[in-house]
Short mmCIF file of N, CA and C in Angstrom, two decimals:
data_model
loop_
_atom_site.label_atom_id
_atom_site.label_comp_id
_atom_site.label_asym_id
_atom_site.label_seq_id
_atom_site.Cartn_x
_atom_site.Cartn_y
_atom_site.Cartn_z
N MET H 27 143.26 104.08 108.88
CA MET H 27 143.59 102.87 109.16
C MET H 27 144.00 102.51 110.50
N GLN H 28 143.28 101.69 111.21
CA GLN H 28 143.75 101.58 112.77
C GLN H 28 144.18 100.18 113.15
N SER H 29 143.90 99.00 112.15
CA SER H 29 144.22 97.69 112.48
C SER H 29 144.92 97.05 111.24
N ILE H 30 145.63 95.89 111.72
CA ILE H 30 146.00 95.22 110.58
C ILE H 30 144.83 94.66 109.47
N TYR H 31 143.85 94.54 110.11
CA TYR H 31 142.55 93.95 109.47
C TYR H 31 142.07 94.71 108.17
N GLU H 32 142.19 96.17 108.58
CA GLU H 32 141.94 97.43 107.60
C GLU H 32 142.93 97.58 106.69
N ILE H 33 144.38 97.25 106.83
CA ILE H 33 145.35 97.28 105.97
C ILE H 33 145.21 96.05 105.16
N GLN H 34 144.78 94.94 105.42
CA GLN H 34 144.56 93.79 104.52
C GLN H 34 143.40 94.15 103.65
N GLN H 35 142.32 94.69 104.13
CA GLN H 35 141.03 95.15 103.36
C GLN H 35 141.78 95.96 102.41
N PHE H 36 142.39 97.07 102.73
CA PHE H 36 142.84 98.09 102.06
C PHE H 36 143.86 97.43 100.71
N LEU H 37 144.64 96.56 100.98
CA LEU H 37 145.54 95.95 99.92
C LEU H 37 144.82 95.10 99.17
N LYS H 38 143.54 94.53 99.67
CA LYS H 38 142.44 93.62 98.91
C LYS H 38 142.13 94.61 97.68
N LYS H 39 141.80 95.72 97.82
CA LYS H 39 141.19 96.78 96.79
C LYS H 39 142.38 96.71 95.72
N TYR H 40 143.55 96.79 95.87
CA TYR H 40 144.45 96.79 94.92
C TYR H 40 144.83 95.37 94.35
N GLY H 41 144.15 94.24 94.71
CA GLY H 41 144.29 93.08 94.28
C GLY H 41 145.36 92.22 94.90
N THR H 42 145.62 92.67 96.19
CA THR H 42 146.81 91.93 96.87
C THR H 42 146.26 91.00 98.02
N ILE H 43 146.16 89.93 98.23
CA ILE H 43 145.89 89.00 99.17
C ILE H 43 146.84 88.56 99.75
N ILE H 44 147.35 88.57 101.18
CA ILE H 44 148.49 88.21 101.79
C ILE H 44 148.19 87.03 102.82
N TYR H 45 148.47 85.82 102.66
CA TYR H 45 148.39 84.67 103.72
C TYR H 45 149.41 83.83 103.37
N ILE H 46 150.43 83.94 104.39
CA ILE H 46 151.44 82.93 104.37
C ILE H 46 151.39 81.90 105.50
N GLY H 47 150.78 82.24 106.58
CA GLY H 47 150.59 81.40 107.38
C GLY H 47 151.55 81.66 108.54
N ASP H 48 152.59 82.51 108.34
CA ASP H 48 153.58 83.07 109.52
C ASP H 48 153.15 84.49 109.65
N ARG H 49 152.69 84.92 110.79
CA ARG H 49 152.31 86.23 110.94
C ARG H 49 153.31 87.35 110.72
N LEU H 50 154.67 86.77 111.03
CA LEU H 50 155.73 87.83 110.91
C LEU H 50 156.01 88.04 109.51
N ALA H 51 155.91 87.20 108.75
CA ALA H 51 156.12 87.14 107.26
C ALA H 51 155.02 87.76 106.59
N ASP H 52 153.82 87.66 107.02
CA ASP H 52 152.59 88.52 106.58
C ASP H 52 152.83 89.85 106.72
N LEU H 53 153.24 90.14 107.88
CA LEU H 53 153.32 91.71 108.11
C LEU H 53 154.37 92.22 107.16
N GLU H 54 155.60 91.51 107.12
CA GLU H 54 156.62 92.28 106.39
C GLU H 54 156.18 92.18 104.95
N LEU H 55 155.53 91.17 104.45
CA LEU H 55 155.06 91.25 102.96
C LEU H 55 154.11 92.47 102.89
N MET H 56 153.21 92.69 103.64
CA MET H 56 152.28 93.73 103.61
C MET H 56 152.95 95.11 103.42
N GLU H 57 153.98 95.23 104.47
CA GLU H 57 154.92 96.50 104.37
C GLU H 57 155.64 96.59 102.97
N SER H 58 155.90 95.61 102.38
CA SER H 58 156.59 95.56 100.95
C SER H 58 155.62 95.99 99.93
N GLU H 59 154.52 95.24 100.12
CA GLU H 59 153.32 95.66 99.17
C GLU H 59 152.90 97.27 99.29
N LEU H 60 152.78 97.69 100.37
CA LEU H 60 152.43 99.01 100.69
C LEU H 60 153.50 99.96 100.00
N LYS H 61 154.59 99.55 100.28
CA LYS H 61 155.91 100.65 99.86
C LYS H 61 155.77 100.54 98.22
N GLU H 62 155.57 99.41 97.65
CA GLU H 62 155.44 99.51 96.19
C GLU H 62 154.32 100.18 95.60
N LEU H 63 153.07 100.35 96.33
CA LEU H 63 152.06 101.02 95.93
C LEU H 63 152.34 102.47 96.16
N PHE H 64 153.08 102.84 97.23
CA PHE H 64 153.46 104.21 97.48
C PHE H 64 154.36 104.76 96.26
N GLN H 65 155.25 103.95 96.15
CA GLN H 65 156.51 104.29 95.13
C GLN H 65 155.72 104.53 93.76
N SER H 66 154.62 103.79 93.40
CA SER H 66 154.01 103.77 92.31
C SER H 66 152.94 105.08 91.96
N GLN H 67 152.86 105.74 93.38
CA GLN H 67 151.82 106.78 93.53
C GLN H 67 150.66 106.28 93.40
N LEU H 68 150.14 105.39 93.80
CA LEU H 68 148.55 104.87 93.78
C LEU H 68 148.16 105.10 94.98
N ILE H 69 148.84 105.38 96.25
CA ILE H 69 148.36 105.71 97.68
C ILE H 69 148.67 106.95 98.09
N GLU H 70 148.14 107.64 99.01
CA GLU H 70 148.32 109.05 99.44
C GLU H 70 149.35 108.85 100.58
N THR H 71 150.27 109.93 100.67
CA THR H 71 151.23 109.91 101.74
C THR H 71 150.71 109.47 103.20
N LYS H 72 149.64 110.13 103.53
CA LYS H 72 149.10 109.95 104.95
C LYS H 72 148.63 108.53 105.06
N GLU H 73 148.16 107.73 104.09
CA GLU H 73 147.57 106.59 104.20
C GLU H 73 148.84 105.45 104.42
N TYR H 74 149.84 105.87 103.45
CA TYR H 74 151.13 105.11 103.45
C TYR H 74 151.70 105.28 105.00
N GLN H 75 151.90 106.26 105.52
CA GLN H 75 152.45 106.49 106.68
C GLN H 75 151.63 105.81 107.93
N THR H 76 150.48 106.11 107.76
CA THR H 76 149.62 105.63 108.86
C THR H 76 149.65 103.89 108.94
N ALA H 77 149.69 103.55 107.86
CA ALA H 77 149.77 101.86 107.69
C ALA H 77 151.29 101.33 107.91
N LEU H 78 152.23 102.19 107.66
CA LEU H 78 153.51 101.80 107.66
C LEU H 78 153.68 101.70 109.46
N LEU H 79 153.44 102.86 110.12
CA LEU H 79 153.69 102.74 111.38
C LEU H 79 152.92 101.75 112.24
N LEU H 80 151.48 101.46 111.70
CA LEU H 80 150.99 100.26 112.38
C LEU H 80 151.64 98.98 111.98
N LEU H 81 152.16 98.55 110.89
CA LEU H 81 153.04 97.84 110.52
C LEU H 81 154.21 97.27 111.29
N ARG H 82 154.92 98.40 111.15
CA ARG H 82 156.04 98.06 112.05
C ARG H 82 156.07 98.12 113.39
N HIS H 83 154.86 98.60 114.13
CA HIS H 83 154.43 98.22 115.67
C HIS H 83 154.04 96.84 115.81
N GLU H 84 153.45 96.55 114.87
CA GLU H 84 153.11 94.91 114.90
C GLU H 84 154.18 93.94 114.67
N ILE H 85 154.86 94.30 113.90
CA ILE H 85 156.14 93.42 113.53
C ILE H 85 156.90 93.52 114.68
N GLN H 86 157.32 94.73 115.48
CA GLN H 86 158.15 94.54 116.58
C GLN H 86 157.59 93.87 117.92
N LEU H 87 156.22 93.93 117.88
CA LEU H 87 155.55 93.13 118.95
C LEU H 87 155.63 91.60 118.38
N GLU H 88 155.56 91.42 117.13
CA GLU H 88 155.74 89.76 116.80
C GLU H 88 157.05 89.39 117.29
N LYS H 89 158.12 90.32 116.96
CA LYS H 89 159.50 89.93 117.07
C LYS H 89 159.79 89.70 118.51
N ASP H 90 159.26 90.58 119.28
CA ASP H 90 159.34 90.31 120.97
C ASP H 90 158.70 89.27 121.47
N LYS H 91 157.54 88.88 120.98
CA LYS H 91 157.06 87.61 121.38
C LYS H 91 157.69 86.27 121.10
N ARG H 92 158.62 86.39 120.07
CA ARG H 92 159.11 85.31 119.58
C ARG H 92 160.55 84.98 120.46
N LYS H 93 161.10 86.11 121.00
CA LYS H 93 162.15 86.08 121.75
C LYS H 93 162.22 85.13 122.85
#
């Protein structure tokens, strides 16, 4: 996974569509959903780590933008 869009499409495969309207909240909710999938052993460690790294980077960028 190399983009937020790819993470959204990945989550969609598991029946999760996230759109709150607030980008930061969307990203944080995606992180939470990924964590639940990983803890349920539905996704591989590598997929989880890659997606988590990308999400956390985007979350930080969004927080910096709001300062």
